[in-house]
Coordinates of C-alpha atoms in Angstrom, one line a residue:
M1 CA -25.8 -9.0 -11.8
N2 CA -26.0 -5.2 -12.1
A3 CA -22.9 -3.3 -10.9
I4 CA -25.0 -0.8 -9.0
F5 CA -26.0 -3.5 -6.5
V6 CA -22.4 -4.7 -6.1
M7 CA -21.2 -1.1 -5.5
L8 CA -23.9 -0.2 -3.0
L9 CA -23.5 -3.5 -1.1
G10 CA -19.7 -3.1 -0.9
L11 CA -19.7 0.6 0.2
A12 CA -22.4 0.0 2.8
A13 CA -20.5 -2.9 4.3
M14 CA -17.3 -0.9 4.6
F15 CA -19.2 2.2 6.0
L16 CA -20.8 0.1 8.7
G17 CA -17.4 -1.5 9.5
Y18 CA -15.9 1.9 10.1
V19 CA -18.8 3.2 12.1
F20 CA -19.2 0.2 14.4
Y21 CA -16.2 -2.2 14.3
S22 CA -13.5 0.5 14.2
K23 CA -15.1 2.2 17.2
F24 CA -15.1 -1.1 19.1
V25 CA -11.5 -1.7 18.3
A26 CA -10.4 1.9 19.1
E27 CA -12.3 2.0 22.5
K28 CA -12.2 -1.5 23.8
I29 CA -9.0 -3.0 22.3
Y30 CA -6.5 -0.2 21.7
K31 CA -8.1 2.2 24.2
L32 CA -7.0 5.4 22.5
D33 CA -6.3 8.3 24.8
P34 CA -6.8 11.9 23.5
N35 CA -4.5 13.2 26.3
F36 CA -1.6 10.9 25.4
K37 CA 1.5 13.0 24.3
T38 CA 2.3 11.6 20.9
P39 CA 5.9 11.3 19.5
A40 CA 5.1 14.1 17.0
H41 CA 4.9 16.5 19.9
E42 CA 7.5 14.9 22.1
F43 CA 10.2 14.8 19.4
E44 CA 9.0 17.6 17.1
D45 CA 11.9 18.6 14.7
G46 CA 10.1 20.1 11.7
V47 CA 11.5 17.3 9.4
D48 CA 10.2 13.9 10.3
F49 CA 8.3 14.6 13.6
V50 CA 5.6 17.1 12.7
P51 CA 2.2 17.2 14.4
T52 CA -0.3 17.2 11.5
N53 CA -3.9 17.9 10.9
K54 CA -5.7 14.5 10.8
Y55 CA -7.2 15.1 7.4
V56 CA -3.8 16.0 5.9
L57 CA -2.2 13.0 7.6
W58 CA -5.0 10.7 6.4
G59 CA -4.1 11.9 2.8
H60 CA -0.4 11.1 3.4
H61 CA -1.1 7.8 4.9
F62 CA -3.8 6.6 2.5
T63 CA -2.0 7.6 -0.7
S64 CA 1.3 6.2 0.6
V65 CA -0.2 2.8 1.3
A66 CA -2.4 2.7 -1.7
G67 CA -0.1 2.9 -4.6
A68 CA -0.9 0.8 -7.7
A69 CA -1.1 -2.5 -5.8
P70 CA -4.8 -2.3 -4.8
I71 CA -5.5 -1.8 -8.5
I72 CA -3.2 -4.5 -9.9
G73 CA -4.1 -7.2 -7.4
P74 CA -7.9 -7.2 -7.6
A75 CA -7.8 -6.6 -11.4
I76 CA -5.7 -9.8 -11.8
A77 CA -7.7 -11.8 -9.2
V78 CA -11.1 -11.4 -10.9
I79 CA -9.9 -14.1 -13.3
W80 CA -11.3 -16.5 -10.7
G81 CA -14.6 -14.6 -10.8
W82 CA -15.7 -11.3 -9.3
V83 CA -17.5 -12.8 -6.3
P84 CA -14.5 -14.3 -4.5
A85 CA -12.5 -11.1 -5.1
F86 CA -15.4 -8.9 -3.9
L87 CA -15.9 -11.0 -0.7
W88 CA -12.2 -10.9 0.3
V89 CA -11.8 -7.2 -0.4
I90 CA -14.8 -6.3 1.8
F91 CA -14.2 -8.7 4.7
G92 CA -10.5 -8.3 4.5
T93 CA -10.8 -4.5 4.7
I94 CA -13.1 -4.5 7.6
F95 CA -11.7 -7.3 9.8
F96 CA -8.0 -7.4 8.7
A97 CA -6.7 -4.3 7.1
G98 CA -8.4 -1.7 9.4
V99 CA -7.3 -3.5 12.5
H100 CA -3.8 -4.0 11.2
D101 CA -3.2 -0.5 10.0
A102 CA -4.6 1.3 13.0
G103 CA -2.8 -1.2 15.3
A104 CA 0.5 -0.5 13.7
I105 CA 0.1 3.2 14.3
W106 CA -1.0 2.5 17.9
A107 CA 1.9 0.2 18.6
S108 CA 4.5 2.7 17.2
N109 CA 2.8 5.7 18.8
R110 CA 3.0 4.0 22.3
N111 CA 6.7 3.3 21.8
K112 CA 8.2 6.6 20.7
A113 CA 7.3 6.1 17.0
K114 CA 9.6 3.2 16.6
S115 CA 9.4 1.2 13.4
M116 CA 7.9 -2.3 13.4
G117 CA 11.4 -3.7 13.0
S118 CA 12.7 -2.1 16.2
L119 CA 9.5 -2.9 18.0
T120 CA 9.8 -6.6 17.2
G121 CA 13.2 -6.7 19.0
D122 CA 11.6 -5.0 22.1
V123 CA 8.3 -6.9 22.2
V124 CA 9.1 -10.3 20.8
S125 CA 12.8 -11.2 20.5
K126 CA 16.1 -10.1 18.8
R127 CA 15.8 -13.1 16.5
A128 CA 12.4 -12.0 15.4
Q129 CA 13.8 -8.5 14.8
T130 CA 16.6 -9.8 12.5
L131 CA 14.0 -11.7 10.6
F132 CA 11.6 -8.7 10.4
M133 CA 14.4 -6.5 9.0
I134 CA 15.2 -8.9 6.3
V135 CA 11.5 -9.3 5.2
I136 CA 11.0 -5.5 5.4
F137 CA 14.1 -4.9 3.2
L138 CA 12.8 -7.5 0.6
V139 CA 9.3 -5.9 0.5
L140 CA 10.7 -2.4 0.1
L141 CA 13.1 -3.5 -2.6
M142 CA 10.2 -5.1 -4.5
V143 CA 7.9 -2.1 -4.1
N144 CA 10.5 0.6 -5.0
A145 CA 12.0 -1.3 -8.0
V146 CA 8.7 -2.6 -9.4
F147 CA 6.8 0.6 -9.0
A148 CA 9.5 2.5 -10.8
T149 CA 9.1 0.1 -13.6
A150 CA 5.3 0.3 -13.6
I151 CA 5.4 4.1 -13.6
S152 CA 7.9 4.3 -16.4
G153 CA 5.8 1.9 -18.5
L154 CA 2.7 4.0 -18.0
L155 CA 4.5 7.3 -18.8
V156 CA 5.8 5.7 -22.1
K157 CA 2.4 4.1 -23.0
F158 CA 0.3 7.2 -22.1
P159 CA 2.4 10.3 -22.9
S160 CA -0.7 12.4 -22.1
S161 CA -0.1 11.7 -18.5
V162 CA 3.4 13.1 -18.3
I163 CA 2.4 16.8 -17.7
P164 CA -0.2 16.0 -15.0
V165 CA 2.1 13.6 -13.2
W166 CA 5.1 15.9 -13.0
G167 CA 3.0 19.1 -12.7
A168 CA 1.4 17.6 -9.6
I169 CA 4.8 17.8 -7.8
F170 CA 5.0 21.6 -8.3
V171 CA 1.4 21.9 -7.1
A172 CA 2.2 19.9 -4.0
L173 CA 5.3 22.1 -3.2
I174 CA 3.1 25.3 -3.4
I175 CA 0.3 23.6 -1.3
G176 CA 2.9 22.5 1.3
Q177 CA 4.1 26.0 1.9
I178 CA 0.6 27.4 2.1
I179 CA -0.5 24.7 4.6
F180 CA 2.6 24.8 6.7
R181 CA 2.7 28.6 7.0
K182 CA -1.0 28.8 7.4
W183 CA -1.6 31.4 4.7
M184 CA -5.0 29.9 3.9
G185 CA -7.6 27.6 5.5
L186 CA -7.4 23.9 4.6
G187 CA -10.7 24.0 2.8
T188 CA -9.6 26.8 0.4
V189 CA -6.2 25.3 -0.3
S190 CA -7.8 21.9 -0.9
I191 CA -10.1 23.3 -3.6
L192 CA -7.2 25.2 -5.2
G193 CA -5.0 22.2 -5.2
V194 CA -7.6 19.9 -6.7
V195 CA -8.6 22.4 -9.4
A196 CA -4.9 22.8 -10.4
L197 CA -4.5 19.1 -10.6
Y198 CA -7.5 18.6 -12.8
L199 CA -6.5 21.4 -15.0
L200 CA -3.3 19.6 -15.6
I201 CA -5.2 16.4 -16.4
W202 CA -7.4 18.3 -18.9
A203 CA -4.3 19.8 -20.5
G204 CA -2.4 16.5 -20.7
P205 CA -3.9 15.1 -23.9
S206 CA -3.3 18.4 -25.6
A207 CA 0.4 18.3 -25.0
P208 CA 1.7 14.7 -24.8
L209 CA 5.4 14.4 -23.9
S210 CA 7.7 11.5 -24.6
L211 CA 11.4 10.8 -24.0
P212 CA 13.5 9.8 -27.0
E213 CA 13.4 6.0 -27.6
T214 CA 17.1 5.8 -26.9
M215 CA 19.1 8.4 -24.9
G216 CA 22.7 7.9 -23.8
G217 CA 22.4 4.2 -24.7
L218 CA 19.3 3.8 -22.5
T219 CA 15.8 3.1 -23.6
D220 CA 13.0 5.5 -22.7
N221 CA 11.8 3.1 -20.0
A222 CA 15.3 3.0 -18.4
S223 CA 15.6 6.7 -18.5
W224 CA 12.3 7.2 -16.7
V225 CA 13.4 4.7 -14.1
L226 CA 16.6 6.7 -13.3
I227 CA 14.7 10.0 -13.3
L228 CA 12.1 8.5 -10.9
F229 CA 14.8 7.3 -8.5
G230 CA 16.5 10.7 -8.6
Y231 CA 13.2 12.4 -7.7
A232 CA 12.4 9.9 -5.0
A233 CA 15.8 10.3 -3.4
I234 CA 15.3 14.1 -3.2
A235 CA 11.7 13.7 -2.0
S236 CA 12.8 11.3 0.8
L237 CA 15.2 13.8 2.2
L238 CA 12.9 16.8 2.2
P239 CA 10.9 17.7 5.3
V240 CA 7.6 15.7 5.2
W241 CA 5.5 18.9 5.3
M242 CA 7.2 20.3 2.2
L243 CA 6.3 17.6 -0.4
L244 CA 5.3 14.3 1.0
Q245 CA 2.3 15.5 3.1
P246 CA 0.8 17.9 0.5
R247 CA 1.4 15.6 -2.4
D248 CA -0.3 12.7 -0.6
Y249 CA -3.1 14.9 0.6
I250 CA -4.0 16.3 -2.8
N251 CA -3.6 12.8 -4.4
G252 CA -6.0 11.5 -1.7
L253 CA -8.6 14.2 -2.6
Q254 CA -8.2 13.5 -6.4
L255 CA -8.7 9.8 -5.8
F256 CA -11.9 10.3 -4.0
I257 CA -13.1 12.7 -6.7
G258 CA -12.1 10.1 -9.3
L259 CA -13.9 7.3 -7.3
I260 CA -17.0 9.5 -7.0
L261 CA -16.9 10.1 -10.8
L262 CA -16.5 6.4 -11.4
Y263 CA -19.2 5.4 -8.9
A264 CA -21.6 8.2 -10.3
A265 CA -21.0 6.8 -13.8
V266 CA -22.0 3.3 -12.5
L267 CA -25.2 4.7 -11.1
L268 CA -26.1 6.6 -14.3
L269 CA -25.1 3.8 -16.7
G270 CA -26.1 0.8 -14.6
P271 CA -23.8 -1.7 -16.4
D272 CA -24.0 -5.4 -15.8
M273 CA -21.1 -7.4 -14.4
T274 CA -20.1 -9.1 -17.7
A275 CA -17.4 -11.1 -16.1
P276 CA -18.5 -14.4 -14.5
A277 CA -19.4 -14.5 -10.8
F278 CA -17.4 -17.7 -10.5
N279 CA -15.2 -18.4 -13.5
T280 CA -15.5 -22.1 -14.6
N281 CA -13.7 -21.5 -17.9
L282 CA -10.2 -20.7 -16.5
P283 CA -7.4 -20.2 -19.0
E284 CA -4.8 -23.0 -19.0
N285 CA -2.1 -22.9 -16.3
T286 CA -4.2 -20.7 -14.0
P287 CA -3.3 -21.6 -10.4
S288 CA -5.8 -22.7 -7.8
M289 CA -7.9 -19.9 -6.3
L290 CA -7.2 -21.1 -2.7
P291 CA -4.8 -19.8 -1.4
L292 CA -3.5 -17.6 -4.2
L293 CA -6.6 -15.3 -4.3
F294 CA -5.4 -13.9 -1.0
V295 CA -1.8 -13.2 -1.9
T296 CA -2.8 -12.0 -5.4
I297 CA -5.2 -9.3 -4.1
A298 CA -2.7 -8.6 -1.2
C299 CA -2.9 -4.8 -0.7
G300 CA -6.5 -4.8 -1.9
A301 CA -7.4 -6.4 1.5
I302 CA -4.5 -6.4 3.9
S303 CA -0.8 -5.4 3.3
G304 CA 2.3 -5.6 5.4
F305 CA 3.6 -2.6 3.6
H306 CA 0.9 -0.6 5.4
G307 CA 2.5 -1.4 8.7
L308 CA 5.8 0.0 7.5
V309 CA 4.2 3.3 6.5
A310 CA 2.1 3.4 9.7
S311 CA 5.1 3.0 12.0
G312 CA 7.7 4.6 9.7
T313 CA 6.2 8.0 8.9
T314 CA 2.5 8.2 10.0
S315 CA 3.2 7.7 13.7
K316 CA 5.7 10.5 13.6
Q317 CA 3.1 12.9 12.4
L318 CA 0.1 11.9 14.7
D319 CA -1.3 15.0 16.5
K320 CA -3.7 13.2 18.8
E321 CA -3.8 9.4 19.5
T322 CA -7.5 9.4 18.8
D323 CA -6.8 10.6 15.2
L324 CA -5.4 7.2 14.4
R325 CA -8.9 5.6 14.1
F326 CA -9.6 8.0 11.2
V327 CA -6.1 8.0 9.7
G328 CA -5.4 4.2 10.0
Y329 CA -8.8 2.4 9.8
F330 CA -10.5 4.9 7.4
G331 CA -7.3 4.9 5.4
A332 CA -7.9 1.1 4.9
I333 CA -11.5 1.8 4.0
G334 CA -10.3 4.2 1.3
E335 CA -8.1 1.5 -0.1
G336 CA -10.9 -1.0 0.0
S337 CA -13.1 1.5 -1.9
L338 CA -10.4 1.7 -4.6
S339 CA -10.2 -2.1 -4.8
L340 CA -14.0 -2.3 -5.1
A341 CA -14.0 0.3 -7.9
T342 CA -11.2 -1.8 -9.6
I343 CA -13.3 -4.9 -9.5
I344 CA -16.3 -3.1 -11.0
A345 CA -14.2 -1.4 -13.7
A346 CA -12.5 -4.7 -14.7
C347 CA -15.7 -6.7 -14.6
A348 CA -18.4 -4.3 -15.8
G349 CA -16.4 -2.1 -18.1
F350 CA -16.4 -4.5 -21.1
A351 CA -19.3 -4.9 -23.4
T352 CA -19.5 -8.7 -23.6
L353 CA -18.1 -11.7 -21.8
A354 CA -16.0 -12.4 -25.0
D355 CA -14.4 -9.0 -24.7
W356 CA -13.6 -9.7 -21.1
E357 CA -12.2 -13.1 -21.8
A358 CA -10.0 -11.6 -24.6
V359 CA -8.3 -9.5 -21.9
Y360 CA -8.1 -12.3 -19.3
S361 CA -6.6 -14.8 -21.8
S362 CA -4.1 -16.1 -19.2
F363 CA -3.3 -15.7 -15.6
G364 CA -1.5 -12.4 -14.7
Q365 CA -3.4 -10.5 -17.4
G366 CA -5.6 -7.5 -16.6
G367 CA -4.0 -5.2 -14.0
V368 CA -3.8 -1.5 -14.5
A369 CA -4.7 -1.7 -18.2
A370 CA -8.0 -3.5 -17.4
F371 CA -8.8 -0.9 -14.8
V372 CA -8.0 2.0 -17.1
E373 CA -9.8 0.6 -20.1
G374 CA -12.9 -0.7 -18.3
G375 CA -13.1 2.3 -16.0
A376 CA -12.8 4.8 -18.9
N377 CA -15.5 3.0 -20.8
I378 CA -17.9 3.3 -17.8
I379 CA -17.1 7.0 -17.2
S380 CA -17.3 8.0 -20.9
Q381 CA -20.6 6.3 -21.4
G382 CA -22.0 7.1 -17.9
V383 CA -21.2 10.9 -17.6
G384 CA -20.3 11.7 -21.2
L385 CA -16.6 12.5 -20.6
D386 CA -14.3 12.1 -23.5
N387 CA -12.8 8.6 -23.5
E388 CA -9.1 9.9 -23.9
I389 CA -9.5 12.3 -21.0
A390 CA -11.1 9.5 -18.9
E391 CA -8.2 7.3 -19.7
T392 CA -5.7 10.1 -18.8
L393 CA -7.6 10.7 -15.5
L394 CA -7.4 7.0 -14.4
T395 CA -3.8 6.6 -15.6
V396 CA -2.7 9.7 -13.7
M397 CA -4.5 8.4 -10.6
A398 CA -2.6 5.1 -10.8
V399 CA 0.7 6.7 -11.5
L400 CA 0.4 9.3 -8.8
F401 CA -0.4 6.7 -6.2
A402 CA 2.5 4.5 -7.4
G403 CA 4.7 7.6 -7.1
T404 CA 3.7 8.5 -3.6
T405 CA 4.2 4.9 -2.5
M406 CA 7.7 5.0 -4.0
D407 CA 8.4 8.4 -2.2
T408 CA 7.5 6.9 1.1
G409 CA 9.0 3.5 0.3
L410 CA 12.5 5.0 -0.3
R411 CA 12.2 7.1 2.8
L412 CA 11.4 3.9 4.8
Q413 CA 14.3 2.1 3.1
R414 CA 16.5 4.9 4.3
Y415 CA 15.2 4.3 7.8
I416 CA 16.1 0.6 7.5
F417 CA 19.7 1.4 6.6
Q418 CA 19.9 4.0 9.5
E419 CA 18.5 1.4 11.9
W420 CA 21.1 -1.1 10.7
G421 CA 23.7 1.6 11.3
N422 CA 22.5 1.9 14.9
I423 CA 22.3 -1.8 15.5
Y424 CA 25.8 -2.5 14.1
N425 CA 27.3 0.8 15.3
I426 CA 28.2 2.1 11.8
S427 CA 28.2 5.8 12.3
W428 CA 28.2 7.0 8.7
M429 CA 25.2 4.7 7.9
Q430 CA 23.2 6.5 10.6
K431 CA 23.1 9.7 8.5
A432 CA 20.3 10.5 6.2
L433 CA 22.2 11.2 3.0
P434 CA 24.4 8.0 2.9
A435 CA 21.5 5.9 4.0
T436 CA 19.4 7.3 1.1
L437 CA 22.2 6.7 -1.4
L438 CA 22.4 3.0 -0.2
A439 CA 18.6 2.7 -0.6
V440 CA 18.7 4.1 -4.2
I441 CA 21.8 2.0 -5.1
S442 CA 20.2 -1.2 -4.0
C443 CA 17.0 -0.5 -5.9
V444 CA 18.8 0.6 -9.1
A445 CA 21.1 -2.5 -8.8
L446 CA 18.1 -4.8 -8.8
A447 CA 16.3 -2.8 -11.5
F448 CA 19.2 -2.9 -13.9
G449 CA 21.1 -5.9 -12.7
A450 CA 18.3 -8.3 -13.7
G451 CA 17.1 -6.2 -16.7
S452 CA 19.1 -3.8 -18.9
D453 CA 15.9 -1.7 -19.4
G454 CA 15.5 -1.1 -15.7
S455 CA 12.7 -3.7 -15.3
G456 CA 14.8 -6.2 -13.2
G457 CA 12.6 -5.5 -10.2
L458 CA 9.9 -7.6 -11.9
A459 CA 12.2 -10.7 -11.4
I460 CA 11.2 -11.0 -7.7
W461 CA 7.6 -9.6 -8.1
P462 CA 6.0 -13.1 -8.2
L463 CA 6.9 -13.4 -4.5
F464 CA 5.6 -9.9 -3.5
G465 CA 2.2 -11.0 -2.5
T466 CA 3.3 -13.8 -0.2
T467 CA 6.2 -11.8 1.3
N468 CA 3.9 -8.8 1.8
Q469 CA 1.3 -11.0 3.7
L470 CA 4.1 -12.5 5.7
L471 CA 5.0 -8.9 6.8
A472 CA 1.4 -8.3 7.8
G473 CA 1.6 -11.4 9.9
L474 CA 4.8 -10.1 11.6
T475 CA 3.0 -6.7 12.4
L476 CA 0.0 -8.5 13.8
M477 CA 2.3 -10.7 15.9
V478 CA 3.9 -7.6 17.5
I479 CA 0.4 -6.0 18.2
T480 CA -0.9 -9.3 19.6
V481 CA 2.0 -9.7 22.1
M482 CA 1.5 -6.0 23.2
L483 CA -2.2 -6.7 23.8
V484 CA -1.5 -9.8 25.9
R485 CA 1.0 -7.9 28.0
L486 CA -1.6 -5.2 28.7
G487 CA -4.2 -7.9 29.5
R488 CA -6.5 -6.9 26.7
P489 CA -8.5 -9.2 24.3
M490 CA -6.2 -10.5 21.5
Y491 CA -8.6 -12.3 19.3
V492 CA -9.1 -9.3 16.9
T493 CA -5.5 -9.6 15.9
L494 CA -4.6 -13.2 16.6
L495 CA -7.3 -14.7 14.3
P496 CA -6.2 -12.6 11.3
L497 CA -2.5 -13.5 12.2
I498 CA -3.3 -17.3 12.1
F499 CA -5.2 -17.0 8.8
L500 CA -2.5 -15.0 7.1
L501 CA 0.3 -17.5 8.2
I502 CA -1.7 -20.5 7.0
M503 CA -2.5 -18.9 3.6
T504 CA 1.1 -17.6 3.2
V505 CA 2.7 -20.9 3.9
F506 CA 0.2 -22.7 1.7
A507 CA 0.9 -20.3 -1.2
L508 CA 4.7 -20.5 -0.8
F509 CA 4.6 -24.3 -1.2
I510 CA 2.5 -24.0 -4.3
Q511 CA 4.8 -21.3 -5.8
L512 CA 7.8 -23.4 -4.8
K513 CA 6.6 -26.3 -6.9
G514 CA 5.9 -23.9 -9.8
F515 CA 9.4 -22.3 -9.6
Y516 CA 11.0 -25.9 -9.5
M517 CA 9.0 -27.0 -12.6
E518 CA 10.1 -23.8 -14.4
E519 CA 13.7 -24.3 -13.2
N520 CA 13.7 -20.7 -12.0
W521 CA 16.4 -21.3 -9.3
F522 CA 16.6 -17.7 -8.2
L523 CA 12.9 -17.5 -7.2
F524 CA 13.1 -21.1 -6.0
G525 CA 15.9 -20.1 -3.5
L526 CA 14.2 -16.9 -2.5
D527 CA 10.9 -18.8 -1.9
I528 CA 12.7 -21.1 0.5
V529 CA 14.1 -18.1 2.4
V530 CA 10.6 -16.6 2.7
L531 CA 9.1 -20.0 3.7
I532 CA 11.7 -20.4 6.4
A533 CA 10.9 -16.9 7.6
A534 CA 7.1 -17.8 7.7
V535 CA 7.7 -20.9 9.8
W536 CA 10.1 -18.9 12.1
I537 CA 7.5 -16.3 12.6
A538 CA 4.9 -18.9 13.7
L539 CA 7.4 -20.4 16.2
E540 CA 8.5 -17.0 17.6
A541 CA 4.8 -15.9 18.0
T542 CA 3.9 -19.1 19.7
S543 CA 6.9 -18.9 22.0
A544 CA 6.3 -15.3 22.9
L545 CA 2.6 -15.8 23.6
S546 CA 3.3 -19.0 25.6
N547 CA 5.9 -17.3 27.8
L548 CA 3.6 -14.3 28.5
K549 CA 0.7 -16.6 29.5
K550 CA 3.1 -18.4 31.9
E551 CA 4.2 -15.1 33.4
Q552 CA 0.7 -14.0 33.9
K553 CA -0.3 -17.2 35.6
S554 CA 2.7 -17.2 38.0

């Protein structure tokens, strides 16, 4: 099948989902009120609580939740064929991710911008809150440690991306001052920021930079990991308007420009999907598509991490409640568009089926490399851009998104330690700096404790998809209970919740068997912990909904 048809069908479906379904959810389910005083105004402090233009906030939210995961997941999952991946990305984005992301902002916004962890204790039970906090900590630990490893690997492999990646930080700092102090209009500053970023991308191949292979006894990968955590710690302590918002906003714009460039190249080149629609020639040891397709794609369709961002930082910056439809639901559409582009790049960017099969020789292959290589081939042949510049552009896109997710992830992990400080009355842990240091120490301990080169975070990555989907189920559980209390229809969140729990438990049992056969006792034990959490969630959700129904009848 021609990739043009796949692209147009996917984009049209997501566009219609935003126009019609998101409007229904916003008006009939969440009943957004433009006059509701948001926490950003109620608790405005110029650091975390900052009323923000919805387009800038969309940029922060979208790039924070996107990261590299919606590239990695779909680019691995197409090993089962591009049709299953395509269908889950499209329907998952419309009926799962959009509802989940917008709902998490709504729930937090209506409860003084509390995080989903705190909300769980208020809405469901204290037991559920304890469970939620453990799952959140595990997900953030995975995201921060693994994304640091992924970024360091790309910086080492593609030295042409170093100048654009770090130069983007200085561009964001300047843009942040201009926007916050209103020295220029948003349109003008957007153009200047994007032009500066693309000039850096153009300059990157001309001045590649690499760290020494060994420095102070550390490999270049390990050195980059430490540098990245040092940067993320500083970024997580700065006021959101100074770096986080402008960096995410500019990254969001450059992503859409990159997507437009890739999609335009598809239209001009018209490549065929060389990968099979349904792969009947699977490599040996490839697991079953059902249910692992859903937890492998993960962030490409629905992600529990989105709920952490939505309730952790986004809800604290919401200017008007009605903005959350654009910020949350359209943010999910943006991520779906990236996942769709990944599927096309990984399945139509190779000349022959044999070339594609050479990349997908075993399960777990593909990922960012397939996206960069396939996407660069399409762009260079479609619009005539130099292949090295095209590779740099796509690499920088992936690295910048992984970096913004890491920025936000470390800030969220700091919030978790501060919440634990409040819960257990530990005064020093309630402060920003000590909590940030604890977040960094825990991530670095994982990164270097299980791998001397800083790649130890990869040790628990096989469970990321299932744990992440479990977290999405927790968020949907909180939203569902809130809807029942308000006497509103709950099926839009309850049905996705049930589906996610079934697929998560199913996947955990399959992975448990695999870890046992491999004698990987660390992941085997962690799998059991997550499995118990999944069953516990189901019981807590059932109990909470049952009690509410009884109260409403009496």
